[in-house]
Amino acid sequence: SSRVFYRTILKKKFSWKNYPPLEKFLIANRDEYLRHSTLNYTVQQKQYNNNLTQQMIELAAQYGLIFDDNDFSFVTIRDRIRCYYKSYVQSLKKRGILLGYAARKAGLVSDNDIEVSASTAGKIYVPNVLTKLQF
């Protein structure tokens, strides 16, 4: 049996919510991403963010979603992921909830918490998503 493979090129202004497999991946990894953001530009955070970005690129490809080479590089994809989480944090902040680096800056995270977090390996979750694209 032959399988039809559809390919979609993701352009600069695409929205994560329009691509459920990608948004579910971001949601599944939100807590871990925010834990790393508390570390604020450590080697661990950089490695985690790079690994997360690579996994995102690979997941997208599995669904026939390709980031446009004219609009995206590895770094710009990583920045789009960061902006997704930043928007989430900002929306919570408006409701008085501090997460990630904002919580650390506000003194809500102890030095011991930072040390424990820094010594904990990062995990990347790939949720079971749709078998057929439905968007």
Short mmCIF file of N, CA, C and O in Angstrom, two decimals, residues 17-98:
data_model
loop_
_atom_site.label_atom_id
_atom_site.label_comp_id
_atom_site.label_asym_id
_atom_site.label_seq_id
_atom_site.Cartn_x
_atom_site.Cartn_y
_atom_site.Cartn_z
N LYS A 17 -0.72 27.08 17.78
CA LYS A 17 -2.04 26.47 18.04
C LYS A 17 -2.66 25.88 16.78
O LYS A 17 -3.54 25.04 16.86
N ASN A 18 -2.20 26.31 15.61
CA ASN A 18 -2.71 25.76 14.35
C ASN A 18 -2.08 24.42 13.99
O ASN A 18 -2.49 23.81 13.00
N TYR A 19 -1.12 23.98 14.77
CA TYR A 19 -0.42 22.71 14.53
C TYR A 19 -0.41 21.91 15.83
O TYR A 19 0.57 21.93 16.58
N PRO A 20 -1.52 21.23 16.13
CA PRO A 20 -1.68 20.54 17.42
C PRO A 20 -0.52 19.65 17.86
O PRO A 20 -0.16 19.67 19.04
N PRO A 21 0.11 18.88 16.98
CA PRO A 21 1.24 18.05 17.46
C PRO A 21 2.37 18.89 18.06
O PRO A 21 2.98 18.51 19.05
N LEU A 22 2.61 20.06 17.46
CA LEU A 22 3.69 20.93 17.94
C LEU A 22 3.30 21.62 19.23
O LEU A 22 4.10 21.70 20.17
N GLU A 23 2.06 22.09 19.31
CA GLU A 23 1.63 22.76 20.53
C GLU A 23 1.56 21.76 21.69
O GLU A 23 1.95 22.08 22.82
N LYS A 24 1.10 20.54 21.44
CA LYS A 24 1.06 19.53 22.51
C LYS A 24 2.46 19.22 23.02
O LYS A 24 2.66 19.01 24.21
N PHE A 25 3.44 19.21 22.13
CA PHE A 25 4.83 19.01 22.51
C PHE A 25 5.29 20.14 23.44
O PHE A 25 5.91 19.90 24.47
N LEU A 26 4.97 21.38 23.08
CA LEU A 26 5.36 22.52 23.91
C LEU A 26 4.68 22.46 25.28
O LEU A 26 5.32 22.72 26.30
N ILE A 27 3.41 22.11 25.31
CA ILE A 27 2.69 22.02 26.58
C ILE A 27 3.28 20.90 27.44
O ILE A 27 3.49 21.08 28.65
N ALA A 28 3.58 19.76 26.82
CA ALA A 28 4.15 18.62 27.57
C ALA A 28 5.49 18.96 28.20
O ALA A 28 5.86 18.40 29.23
N ASN A 29 6.22 19.90 27.60
CA ASN A 29 7.56 20.24 28.08
C ASN A 29 7.61 21.57 28.84
O ASN A 29 8.69 22.02 29.22
N ARG A 30 6.46 22.17 29.08
CA ARG A 30 6.42 23.50 29.70
C ARG A 30 7.06 23.54 31.09
O ARG A 30 7.90 24.40 31.36
N ASP A 31 6.69 22.62 31.98
CA ASP A 31 7.24 22.65 33.34
C ASP A 31 8.75 22.49 33.34
O ASP A 31 9.46 23.19 34.07
N GLU A 32 9.23 21.59 32.51
CA GLU A 32 10.68 21.36 32.44
C GLU A 32 11.39 22.57 31.85
O GLU A 32 12.45 22.98 32.32
N TYR A 33 10.80 23.19 30.83
CA TYR A 33 11.38 24.39 30.24
C TYR A 33 11.47 25.50 31.29
O TYR A 33 12.50 26.16 31.42
N LEU A 34 10.39 25.68 32.04
CA LEU A 34 10.37 26.74 33.05
C LEU A 34 11.36 26.45 34.18
O LEU A 34 11.97 27.37 34.72
N ARG A 35 11.53 25.17 34.52
CA ARG A 35 12.53 24.82 35.54
C ARG A 35 13.92 25.24 35.05
O ARG A 35 14.70 25.82 35.80
N HIS A 36 14.19 24.99 33.78
CA HIS A 36 15.49 25.39 33.24
C HIS A 36 15.63 26.90 33.12
O HIS A 36 16.72 27.43 33.28
N SER A 37 14.53 27.59 32.86
CA SER A 37 14.63 29.05 32.75
C SER A 37 15.00 29.68 34.09
O SER A 37 15.60 30.75 34.12
N THR A 38 14.66 29.00 35.18
CA THR A 38 15.04 29.49 36.50
C THR A 38 16.56 29.51 36.66
O THR A 38 17.11 30.32 37.40
N LEU A 39 17.24 28.63 35.94
CA LEU A 39 18.71 28.55 36.03
C LEU A 39 19.38 29.74 35.34
O LEU A 39 20.54 30.03 35.59
N ASN A 40 18.65 30.42 34.46
CA ASN A 40 19.10 31.65 33.83
C ASN A 40 20.46 31.57 33.14
O ASN A 40 21.48 31.97 33.67
N TYR A 41 20.44 31.05 31.95
CA TYR A 41 21.60 31.04 31.05
C TYR A 41 22.78 30.23 31.55
O TYR A 41 23.92 30.62 31.37
N THR A 42 22.51 29.11 32.14
CA THR A 42 23.58 28.19 32.51
C THR A 42 23.79 27.24 31.34
O THR A 42 23.00 27.19 30.39
N VAL A 43 24.86 26.45 31.43
CA VAL A 43 25.13 25.43 30.41
C VAL A 43 23.95 24.46 30.32
O VAL A 43 23.53 24.08 29.23
N GLN A 44 23.41 24.09 31.49
CA GLN A 44 22.29 23.15 31.50
C GLN A 44 21.09 23.70 30.74
O GLN A 44 20.44 22.98 29.98
N GLN A 45 20.80 24.99 30.97
CA GLN A 45 19.65 25.59 30.28
C GLN A 45 19.90 25.62 28.78
O GLN A 45 19.01 25.27 27.98
N LYS A 46 21.08 25.99 28.37
CA LYS A 46 21.39 26.07 26.95
C LYS A 46 21.29 24.70 26.29
O LYS A 46 20.70 24.56 25.21
N GLN A 47 21.84 23.67 26.94
CA GLN A 47 21.77 22.32 26.39
C GLN A 47 20.32 21.85 26.28
O GLN A 47 19.92 21.27 25.28
N TYR A 48 19.54 22.11 27.33
CA TYR A 48 18.14 21.71 27.32
C TYR A 48 17.39 22.40 26.17
O TYR A 48 16.67 21.76 25.41
N ASN A 49 17.57 23.72 26.05
CA ASN A 49 16.87 24.46 25.00
C ASN A 49 17.27 23.98 23.61
O ASN A 49 16.42 23.87 22.72
N ASN A 50 18.55 23.68 23.42
CA ASN A 50 19.00 23.17 22.13
C ASN A 50 18.41 21.78 21.84
O ASN A 50 17.97 21.51 20.72
N ASN A 51 18.38 20.92 22.86
CA ASN A 51 17.80 19.59 22.68
C ASN A 51 16.30 19.68 22.40
O ASN A 51 15.78 18.94 21.55
N LEU A 52 15.62 20.56 23.10
CA LEU A 52 14.19 20.75 22.89
C LEU A 52 13.92 21.23 21.46
O LEU A 52 13.00 20.75 20.79
N THR A 53 14.74 22.16 21.00
CA THR A 53 14.58 22.68 19.64
C THR A 53 14.81 21.58 18.61
O THR A 53 14.03 21.44 17.66
N GLN A 54 15.83 20.78 18.81
CA GLN A 54 16.11 19.68 17.88
C GLN A 54 14.95 18.70 17.85
O GLN A 54 14.53 18.25 16.78
N GLN A 55 14.42 18.37 19.02
CA GLN A 55 13.28 17.46 19.09
C GLN A 55 12.06 18.06 18.38
O GLN A 55 11.30 17.35 17.73
N MET A 56 11.85 19.37 18.52
CA MET A 56 10.74 20.03 17.85
C MET A 56 10.88 19.91 16.34
O MET A 56 9.91 19.61 15.64
N ILE A 57 12.07 20.15 15.84
CA ILE A 57 12.32 20.07 14.40
C ILE A 57 12.03 18.64 13.90
O ILE A 57 11.38 18.45 12.87
N GLU A 58 12.49 17.65 14.66
CA GLU A 58 12.28 16.26 14.27
C GLU A 58 10.81 15.87 14.34
O GLU A 58 10.30 15.17 13.45
N LEU A 59 10.12 16.32 15.39
CA LEU A 59 8.69 16.02 15.52
C LEU A 59 7.91 16.65 14.36
O LEU A 59 7.07 16.00 13.74
N ALA A 60 8.22 17.90 14.06
CA ALA A 60 7.55 18.58 12.96
C ALA A 60 7.74 17.78 11.67
O ALA A 60 6.77 17.55 10.93
N ALA A 61 8.95 17.35 11.41
CA ALA A 61 9.25 16.60 10.19
C ALA A 61 8.44 15.31 10.12
O ALA A 61 7.99 14.90 9.04
N GLN A 62 8.24 14.66 11.27
CA GLN A 62 7.44 13.42 11.29
C GLN A 62 6.02 13.67 10.82
O GLN A 62 5.35 12.77 10.34
N TYR A 63 5.53 14.89 11.00
CA TYR A 63 4.19 15.26 10.57
C TYR A 63 4.18 16.01 9.24
O TYR A 63 3.18 16.62 8.88
N GLY A 64 5.31 16.01 8.55
CA GLY A 64 5.38 16.69 7.27
C GLY A 64 5.41 18.19 7.38
O GLY A 64 5.09 18.91 6.44
N LEU A 65 5.79 18.69 8.56
CA LEU A 65 5.86 20.13 8.79
C LEU A 65 7.32 20.56 8.74
O LEU A 65 8.15 20.07 9.50
N ILE A 66 7.62 21.44 7.83
CA ILE A 66 8.99 21.88 7.60
C ILE A 66 9.09 23.38 7.87
O ILE A 66 8.29 24.15 7.36
N PHE A 67 10.06 23.78 8.67
CA PHE A 67 10.28 25.20 8.92
C PHE A 67 10.96 25.80 7.69
O PHE A 67 12.00 25.32 7.25
N ASP A 68 10.36 26.84 7.13
CA ASP A 68 10.87 27.48 5.92
C ASP A 68 12.31 27.95 6.13
O ASP A 68 12.59 28.71 7.06
N ASP A 69 13.19 27.49 5.25
CA ASP A 69 14.61 27.87 5.35
C ASP A 69 14.84 29.37 5.20
O ASP A 69 15.82 29.90 5.70
N ASN A 70 13.94 30.05 4.50
CA ASN A 70 14.09 31.49 4.33
C ASN A 70 13.71 32.26 5.58
O ASN A 70 14.15 33.38 5.79
N ASP A 71 12.84 31.66 6.41
CA ASP A 71 12.35 32.33 7.61
C ASP A 71 13.00 31.84 8.89
O ASP A 71 13.00 32.56 9.89
N PHE A 72 13.49 30.61 8.87
CA PHE A 72 13.96 30.01 10.10
C PHE A 72 15.36 29.41 9.99
O PHE A 72 15.72 28.83 8.99
N SER A 73 16.08 29.56 11.09
CA SER A 73 17.33 28.82 11.32
C SER A 73 17.10 28.09 12.65
O SER A 73 16.05 28.26 13.28
N PHE A 74 18.04 27.31 13.07
CA PHE A 74 17.92 26.64 14.36
C PHE A 74 17.67 27.67 15.47
O PHE A 74 16.79 27.51 16.31
N VAL A 75 18.42 28.75 15.43
CA VAL A 75 18.32 29.79 16.47
C VAL A 75 16.94 30.47 16.45
O VAL A 75 16.36 30.71 17.51
N THR A 76 16.41 30.75 15.26
CA THR A 76 15.10 31.41 15.22
C THR A 76 13.98 30.47 15.66
O THR A 76 13.00 30.92 16.25
N ILE A 77 14.12 29.18 15.41
CA ILE A 77 13.14 28.21 15.93
C ILE A 77 13.23 28.18 17.45
O ILE A 77 12.20 28.21 18.14
N ARG A 78 14.44 28.15 17.97
CA ARG A 78 14.63 28.17 19.44
C ARG A 78 14.02 29.44 20.03
O ARG A 78 13.37 29.40 21.08
N ASP A 79 14.17 30.57 19.35
CA ASP A 79 13.59 31.83 19.81
C ASP A 79 12.06 31.79 19.79
O ASP A 79 11.42 32.32 20.70
N ARG A 80 11.48 31.17 18.77
CA ARG A 80 10.01 31.05 18.71
C ARG A 80 9.49 30.20 19.87
O ARG A 80 8.45 30.49 20.45
N ILE A 81 10.22 29.14 20.21
CA ILE A 81 9.85 28.30 21.36
C ILE A 81 9.92 29.14 22.64
O ILE A 81 9.01 29.12 23.46
N ARG A 82 11.01 29.89 22.79
CA ARG A 82 11.18 30.73 23.98
C ARG A 82 10.04 31.75 24.08
O ARG A 82 9.48 31.97 25.15
N CYS A 83 9.66 32.34 22.96
CA CYS A 83 8.57 33.32 22.96
C CYS A 83 7.24 32.69 23.34
O CYS A 83 6.42 33.32 24.01
N TYR A 84 7.02 31.45 22.93
CA TYR A 84 5.80 30.74 23.31
C TYR A 84 5.71 30.63 24.83
O TYR A 84 4.68 30.95 25.43
N TYR A 85 6.80 30.20 25.45
CA TYR A 85 6.81 30.06 26.90
C TYR A 85 6.78 31.42 27.60
O TYR A 85 6.16 31.58 28.64
N LYS A 86 7.44 32.40 27.02
CA LYS A 86 7.46 33.74 27.60
C LYS A 86 6.04 34.31 27.65
O LYS A 86 5.64 34.93 28.65
N SER A 87 5.27 34.10 26.60
CA SER A 87 3.88 34.56 26.58
C SER A 87 3.07 33.89 27.69
O SER A 87 2.25 34.54 28.36
N TYR A 88 3.31 32.61 27.89
CA TYR A 88 2.62 31.86 28.95
C TYR A 88 2.96 32.47 30.32
O TYR A 88 2.07 32.73 31.13
N VAL A 89 4.25 32.70 30.55
CA VAL A 89 4.70 33.26 31.83
C VAL A 89 4.10 34.65 32.04
O VAL A 89 3.64 34.99 33.13
N GLN A 90 4.09 35.46 30.99
CA GLN A 90 3.55 36.83 31.10
C GLN A 90 2.06 36.82 31.39
O GLN A 90 1.57 37.65 32.15
N SER A 91 1.33 35.87 30.80
CA SER A 91 -0.11 35.81 31.07
C SER A 91 -0.38 35.42 32.52
O SER A 91 -1.30 35.93 33.14
N LEU A 92 0.45 34.54 33.08
CA LEU A 92 0.30 34.17 34.48
C LEU A 92 0.71 35.32 35.40
O LEU A 92 0.09 35.55 36.44
N LYS A 93 1.76 36.03 35.01
CA LYS A 93 2.25 37.16 35.81
C LYS A 93 1.17 38.22 35.98
O LYS A 93 1.03 38.80 37.05
N LYS A 94 0.38 38.42 34.93
CA LYS A 94 -0.73 39.38 35.01
C LYS A 94 -1.75 38.97 36.05
O LYS A 94 -2.48 39.80 36.58
N ARG A 95 -1.80 37.66 36.33
CA ARG A 95 -2.73 37.15 37.35
C ARG A 95 -2.03 36.96 38.70
O ARG A 95 -2.57 36.35 39.60
N GLY A 96 -0.79 37.46 38.80
CA GLY A 96 -0.07 37.42 40.07
C GLY A 96 0.70 36.13 40.33
O GLY A 96 1.10 35.87 41.46
N ILE A 97 0.91 35.32 39.30
CA ILE A 97 1.65 34.06 39.46
C ILE A 97 3.01 34.21 38.80
O ILE A 97 3.09 34.51 37.61
N LEU A 98 4.08 34.00 39.57
CA LEU A 98 5.43 34.11 39.03
C LEU A 98 6.03 32.73 38.83
O LEU A 98 5.98 31.89 39.72
#
